Tab-separated table of C-alpha atoms in Angstrom:
chain	number	residue	atom	x	y	z
A	1	UNK	CA	71.327	-9.559	-2.004
A	2	UNK	CA	70.145	-10.534	1.488
A	3	UNK	CA	68.635	-13.752	0.169
A	4	UNK	CA	71.347	-14.286	-2.430
A	5	UNK	CA	73.991	-15.277	0.104
A	6	UNK	CA	71.511	-17.236	2.283
A	7	UNK	CA	72.566	-15.223	5.332
A	8	UNK	CA	68.985	-15.391	6.577
A	9	UNK	CA	69.498	-19.101	7.260
A	10	UNK	CA	71.686	-18.100	10.190
A	11	UNK	CA	68.612	-16.856	12.073
A	12	UNK	CA	66.429	-19.953	11.570
A	13	UNK	CA	67.711	-21.857	14.660
A	14	UNK	CA	67.112	-18.803	16.849
A	15	UNK	CA	63.598	-18.300	15.475
A	16	UNK	CA	62.824	-21.981	16.044
A	17	UNK	CA	64.258	-21.764	19.540
A	18	UNK	CA	62.083	-18.737	20.333
A	19	UNK	CA	58.919	-20.413	19.042
A	20	UNK	CA	59.562	-23.552	21.068
A	21	UNK	CA	60.418	-21.562	24.209
A	22	UNK	CA	57.194	-19.526	23.987
A	23	UNK	CA	55.110	-22.646	23.368
A	24	UNK	CA	56.876	-24.379	26.254
A	25	UNK	CA	56.148	-21.559	28.701
A	26	UNK	CA	52.509	-21.168	27.618
A	27	UNK	CA	51.879	-24.880	28.088
A	28	UNK	CA	53.612	-25.187	31.441
A	29	UNK	CA	56.540	-27.336	30.340
A	30	UNK	CA	59.305	-25.068	31.666
A	31	UNK	CA	60.779	-27.531	34.140
A	32	UNK	CA	60.781	-30.401	31.654
A	33	UNK	CA	61.898	-28.741	28.438
A	34	UNK	CA	62.984	-25.109	28.642
A	35	UNK	CA	66.606	-25.707	29.560
A	36	UNK	CA	66.850	-28.481	26.933
A	37	UNK	CA	65.698	-26.016	24.257
A	38	UNK	CA	68.231	-23.444	25.446
A	39	UNK	CA	71.233	-25.783	25.781
A	40	UNK	CA	70.521	-27.787	22.606
A	41	UNK	CA	68.859	-25.269	20.249
A	42	UNK	CA	68.353	-27.475	17.196
A	43	UNK	CA	68.229	-30.991	18.670
A	44	UNK	CA	66.242	-29.819	21.684
A	45	UNK	CA	63.684	-28.009	19.516
A	46	UNK	CA	63.225	-31.008	17.236
A	47	UNK	CA	62.752	-33.312	20.228
A	48	UNK	CA	60.300	-30.866	21.823
A	49	UNK	CA	58.220	-30.437	18.682
A	50	UNK	CA	58.005	-34.175	18.134
A	51	UNK	CA	57.210	-35.091	21.724
A	52	UNK	CA	54.924	-32.218	22.748
A	53	UNK	CA	53.419	-30.926	19.497
A	54	UNK	CA	53.449	-33.570	16.779
A	55	UNK	CA	52.769	-36.574	18.996
A	56	UNK	CA	50.443	-34.647	21.248
A	57	UNK	CA	51.841	-36.246	24.382
A	58	UNK	CA	51.821	-33.101	26.479
A	59	UNK	CA	51.371	-34.797	29.841
A	60	UNK	CA	54.380	-37.114	29.514
A	61	UNK	CA	57.985	-36.609	30.499
A	62	UNK	CA	60.490	-35.931	27.692
A	63	UNK	CA	61.155	-39.059	25.688
A	64	UNK	CA	64.895	-38.411	25.437
A	65	UNK	CA	67.831	-39.069	27.702
A	66	UNK	CA	69.156	-35.528	28.019
A	67	UNK	CA	72.041	-36.450	30.341
A	68	UNK	CA	73.230	-39.090	27.901
A	69	UNK	CA	73.068	-36.561	25.038
A	70	UNK	CA	75.184	-34.045	26.939
A	71	UNK	CA	77.546	-36.627	28.435
A	72	UNK	CA	77.647	-40.030	26.703
A	73	UNK	CA	79.638	-41.424	29.629
A	74	UNK	CA	76.484	-41.283	31.715
A	75	UNK	CA	74.955	-44.014	29.585
A	76	UNK	CA	77.869	-46.379	30.162
A	77	UNK	CA	77.994	-45.696	33.895
A	78	UNK	CA	74.288	-46.368	34.209
A	79	UNK	CA	74.579	-49.688	32.370
A	80	UNK	CA	77.704	-50.631	34.334
A	81	UNK	CA	75.913	-49.975	37.617
A	82	UNK	CA	72.938	-51.962	36.414
A	83	UNK	CA	75.245	-54.890	35.620
A	84	UNK	CA	76.946	-54.688	39.009
A	85	UNK	CA	73.566	-54.721	40.708
A	86	UNK	CA	72.252	-57.621	38.613
A	87	UNK	CA	74.780	-59.660	36.624
A	88	UNK	CA	72.435	-61.173	34.047
A	89	UNK	CA	72.922	-62.106	30.412
A	90	UNK	CA	70.572	-59.332	29.298
A	91	UNK	CA	72.429	-56.661	31.288
A	92	UNK	CA	75.829	-57.835	30.014
A	93	UNK	CA	74.650	-57.651	26.406
A	94	UNK	CA	73.071	-54.222	26.854
A	95	UNK	CA	76.398	-52.901	28.106
A	96	UNK	CA	78.379	-54.742	25.426
A	97	UNK	CA	76.125	-53.357	22.688
A	98	UNK	CA	76.583	-49.848	24.077
A	99	UNK	CA	80.359	-50.312	24.186
A	100	UNK	CA	80.424	-51.551	20.593
A	101	UNK	CA	78.249	-48.692	19.369
A	102	UNK	CA	80.427	-46.194	21.205
A	103	UNK	CA	83.692	-47.526	19.791
A	104	UNK	CA	84.903	-49.354	22.901
A	105	UNK	CA	85.434	-52.503	20.893
A	106	UNK	CA	87.761	-54.414	23.214
A	107	UNK	CA	85.460	-53.932	26.215
A	108	UNK	CA	82.553	-55.143	24.086
A	109	UNK	CA	84.465	-58.223	22.957
A	110	UNK	CA	85.326	-59.180	26.527
A	111	UNK	CA	81.691	-58.987	27.598
A	112	UNK	CA	80.396	-60.855	24.560
A	113	UNK	CA	82.934	-63.645	24.967
A	114	UNK	CA	82.199	-63.980	28.673
A	115	UNK	CA	78.474	-64.228	27.896
A	116	UNK	CA	78.784	-67.229	25.563
A	117	UNK	CA	78.245	-69.854	28.248
A	118	UNK	CA	75.582	-72.390	29.112
A	119	UNK	CA	72.278	-71.856	27.371
A	120	UNK	CA	73.678	-68.746	25.641
A	121	UNK	CA	76.714	-70.449	24.119
A	122	UNK	CA	75.294	-70.169	20.597
A	123	UNK	CA	73.267	-66.974	21.005
A	124	UNK	CA	72.850	-65.544	17.504
A	125	UNK	CA	72.842	-61.873	18.491
A	126	UNK	CA	76.052	-62.186	20.485
A	127	UNK	CA	77.799	-64.112	17.716
A	128	UNK	CA	76.766	-61.530	15.122
A	129	UNK	CA	77.974	-58.696	17.325
A	130	UNK	CA	81.258	-60.506	17.855
A	131	UNK	CA	81.742	-60.745	14.106
A	132	UNK	CA	81.353	-56.969	13.916
A	133	UNK	CA	83.714	-56.395	16.846
A	134	UNK	CA	86.349	-58.827	15.589
A	135	UNK	CA	86.279	-57.218	12.137
A	136	UNK	CA	86.675	-53.747	13.634
A	137	UNK	CA	89.649	-55.045	15.637
A	138	UNK	CA	91.100	-56.708	12.513
A	139	UNK	CA	90.835	-60.109	14.176
A	140	UNK	CA	89.736	-61.657	10.910
A	141	UNK	CA	90.471	-65.275	11.814
A	142	UNK	CA	88.219	-64.948	14.866
A	143	UNK	CA	85.528	-63.307	12.728
A	144	UNK	CA	85.658	-66.227	10.289
A	145	UNK	CA	85.509	-68.839	13.043
A	146	UNK	CA	82.539	-67.086	14.644
A	147	UNK	CA	80.696	-66.695	11.338
A	148	UNK	CA	80.968	-70.408	10.689
A	149	UNK	CA	78.962	-71.075	13.850
A	150	UNK	CA	75.895	-69.350	12.374
A	151	UNK	CA	76.633	-69.839	8.679
A	152	UNK	CA	73.852	-72.382	8.151
A	153	UNK	CA	71.119	-70.213	9.626
A	154	UNK	CA	68.677	-69.132	6.871
A	155	UNK	CA	68.886	-65.461	7.831
A	156	UNK	CA	72.694	-65.396	7.667
A	157	UNK	CA	72.894	-65.062	3.898
A	158	UNK	CA	71.200	-61.631	3.897
A	159	UNK	CA	72.841	-60.366	7.065
A	160	UNK	CA	75.583	-57.830	7.657
A	161	UNK	CA	77.510	-60.665	9.299
A	162	UNK	CA	77.731	-62.453	5.938
A	163	UNK	CA	79.260	-59.371	4.345
A	164	UNK	CA	81.822	-59.126	7.129
A	165	UNK	CA	82.560	-62.835	6.775
A	166	UNK	CA	83.342	-62.340	3.081
A	167	UNK	CA	85.531	-59.325	3.873
A	168	UNK	CA	87.368	-61.308	6.558
A	169	UNK	CA	88.061	-64.044	4.015
A	170	UNK	CA	89.474	-61.423	1.659
A	171	UNK	CA	91.631	-59.919	4.396
A	172	UNK	CA	93.109	-63.323	5.198
A	173	UNK	CA	94.021	-63.963	1.562
A	174	UNK	CA	91.100	-66.218	0.655
A	175	UNK	CA	90.116	-64.119	-2.350
A	176	UNK	CA	88.347	-66.828	-4.334
A	177	UNK	CA	86.321	-67.991	-1.343
A	178	UNK	CA	85.452	-64.396	-0.510
A	179	UNK	CA	84.100	-63.843	-4.014
A	180	UNK	CA	82.062	-67.029	-3.759
A	181	UNK	CA	80.394	-65.639	-0.648
A	182	UNK	CA	79.724	-62.284	-2.314
A	183	UNK	CA	78.138	-64.049	-5.287
A	184	UNK	CA	75.746	-65.816	-2.923
A	185	UNK	CA	74.484	-62.379	-1.951
A	186	UNK	CA	73.914	-61.184	-5.498
A	187	UNK	CA	70.410	-60.920	-6.936
A	188	UNK	CA	68.466	-58.481	-9.077
A	189	UNK	CA	66.231	-55.923	-7.371
A	190	UNK	CA	67.571	-56.942	-3.944
A	191	UNK	CA	70.762	-57.330	-1.878
A	192	UNK	CA	71.757	-53.715	-2.567
A	193	UNK	CA	74.103	-53.347	0.398
A	194	UNK	CA	75.692	-56.706	-0.374
A	195	UNK	CA	76.147	-55.863	-4.045
A	196	UNK	CA	77.653	-52.494	-3.210
A	197	UNK	CA	80.174	-54.224	-0.931
A	198	UNK	CA	80.845	-56.771	-3.680
A	199	UNK	CA	81.629	-53.923	-6.071
A	200	UNK	CA	84.081	-52.467	-3.553
A	201	UNK	CA	85.672	-55.912	-3.217
A	202	UNK	CA	86.117	-56.124	-6.990
A	203	UNK	CA	87.538	-52.601	-7.116
A	204	UNK	CA	90.036	-53.438	-4.369
A	205	UNK	CA	91.143	-56.444	-6.383
A	206	UNK	CA	91.803	-54.532	-9.615
A	207	UNK	CA	88.550	-55.441	-11.340
A	208	UNK	CA	87.151	-51.969	-11.800
A	209	UNK	CA	85.175	-52.828	-14.933
A	210	UNK	CA	83.292	-55.628	-13.141
A	211	UNK	CA	82.696	-53.343	-10.169
A	212	UNK	CA	81.295	-50.630	-12.446
A	213	UNK	CA	78.900	-53.127	-14.048
A	214	UNK	CA	77.438	-54.080	-10.664
A	215	UNK	CA	77.037	-50.457	-9.604
A	216	UNK	CA	75.441	-49.505	-12.916
A	217	UNK	CA	72.980	-52.400	-12.609
A	218	UNK	CA	72.014	-51.233	-9.125
A	219	UNK	CA	71.308	-47.715	-10.330
A	220	UNK	CA	69.333	-48.974	-13.325
A	221	UNK	CA	67.168	-51.159	-11.090
A	222	UNK	CA	66.438	-48.256	-8.762
A	223	UNK	CA	63.875	-46.712	-11.115
A	224	UNK	CA	61.877	-49.956	-11.241
A	225	UNK	CA	61.414	-50.249	-7.482
A	226	UNK	CA	58.459	-49.078	-5.442
A	227	UNK	CA	58.829	-45.752	-3.588
A	228	UNK	CA	59.172	-47.635	-0.289
A	229	UNK	CA	61.927	-49.865	-1.683
A	230	UNK	CA	63.785	-46.886	-3.126
A	231	UNK	CA	63.594	-45.032	0.167
A	232	UNK	CA	64.795	-47.977	2.253
A	233	UNK	CA	67.798	-48.490	-0.044
A	234	UNK	CA	68.517	-44.849	-0.854
A	235	UNK	CA	71.823	-44.888	1.016
A	236	UNK	CA	73.185	-47.720	-1.106
A	237	UNK	CA	72.100	-46.084	-4.340
A	238	UNK	CA	73.828	-42.865	-3.291
A	239	UNK	CA	76.974	-44.781	-2.396
A	240	UNK	CA	76.801	-46.687	-5.677
A	241	UNK	CA	76.495	-43.473	-7.671
A	242	UNK	CA	79.447	-41.872	-5.899
A	243	UNK	CA	81.616	-44.977	-6.323
A	244	UNK	CA	80.699	-45.284	-9.998
A	245	UNK	CA	81.760	-41.672	-10.614
A	246	UNK	CA	85.023	-42.395	-8.844
A	247	UNK	CA	85.685	-45.427	-11.035
A	248	UNK	CA	84.891	-43.454	-14.197
A	249	UNK	CA	87.264	-40.690	-13.070
A	250	UNK	CA	90.079	-43.197	-12.557
A	251	UNK	CA	89.411	-44.655	-15.984
A	252	UNK	CA	89.617	-41.241	-17.649
A	253	UNK	CA	92.774	-40.334	-15.723
């Protein structure tokens, strides 16, 4: 009965914490790691095992930013101070990227836009990040205008920016043009994220049968890929399977 309800799993974090703490003390890492293991039982133990045991780097400082883990605001303040000290393009983009990742989209947009000057006026990374930020802010016309600046780059067709460009076209009522862009990202045994997003587009536009066909093709192709290819695209196959079940459920209902 003890194992039947998996109650023993409750003790695993504490056992792991104890093992890491003992190893830490025996190897003289108390000042570097002990409080991290105590404050962050699971995350701290994983970081300790990787840095000090698996990687064998026992003479190095912890390879994690503990303050940033406990208080994400520390990361922004550090980057803001760095920018105030040295107002360079690289420092502005580091802060803007951090803002965007943290959900401070408007602050990120302001920094990105201010950085598009001089030699950096057509910087690909900044333009791609702006497409993401504009889409998150539902500024679809701006996302479209920005995407057009890098549309002809060879790498654009496979990028996340291309997907967002197609979605922005859909959101602004350009359904046919949006589908044209999605079709450019459609190919067998590849473009799995793009094809998943295309299926969602079709589903949103009352073409569930077409969406189901794309998802089913993705799942059928999965078994023919190499293990590395399956692993790298596992998320999209999982999403495709869940969405396909949802479409089948709607059909039955």
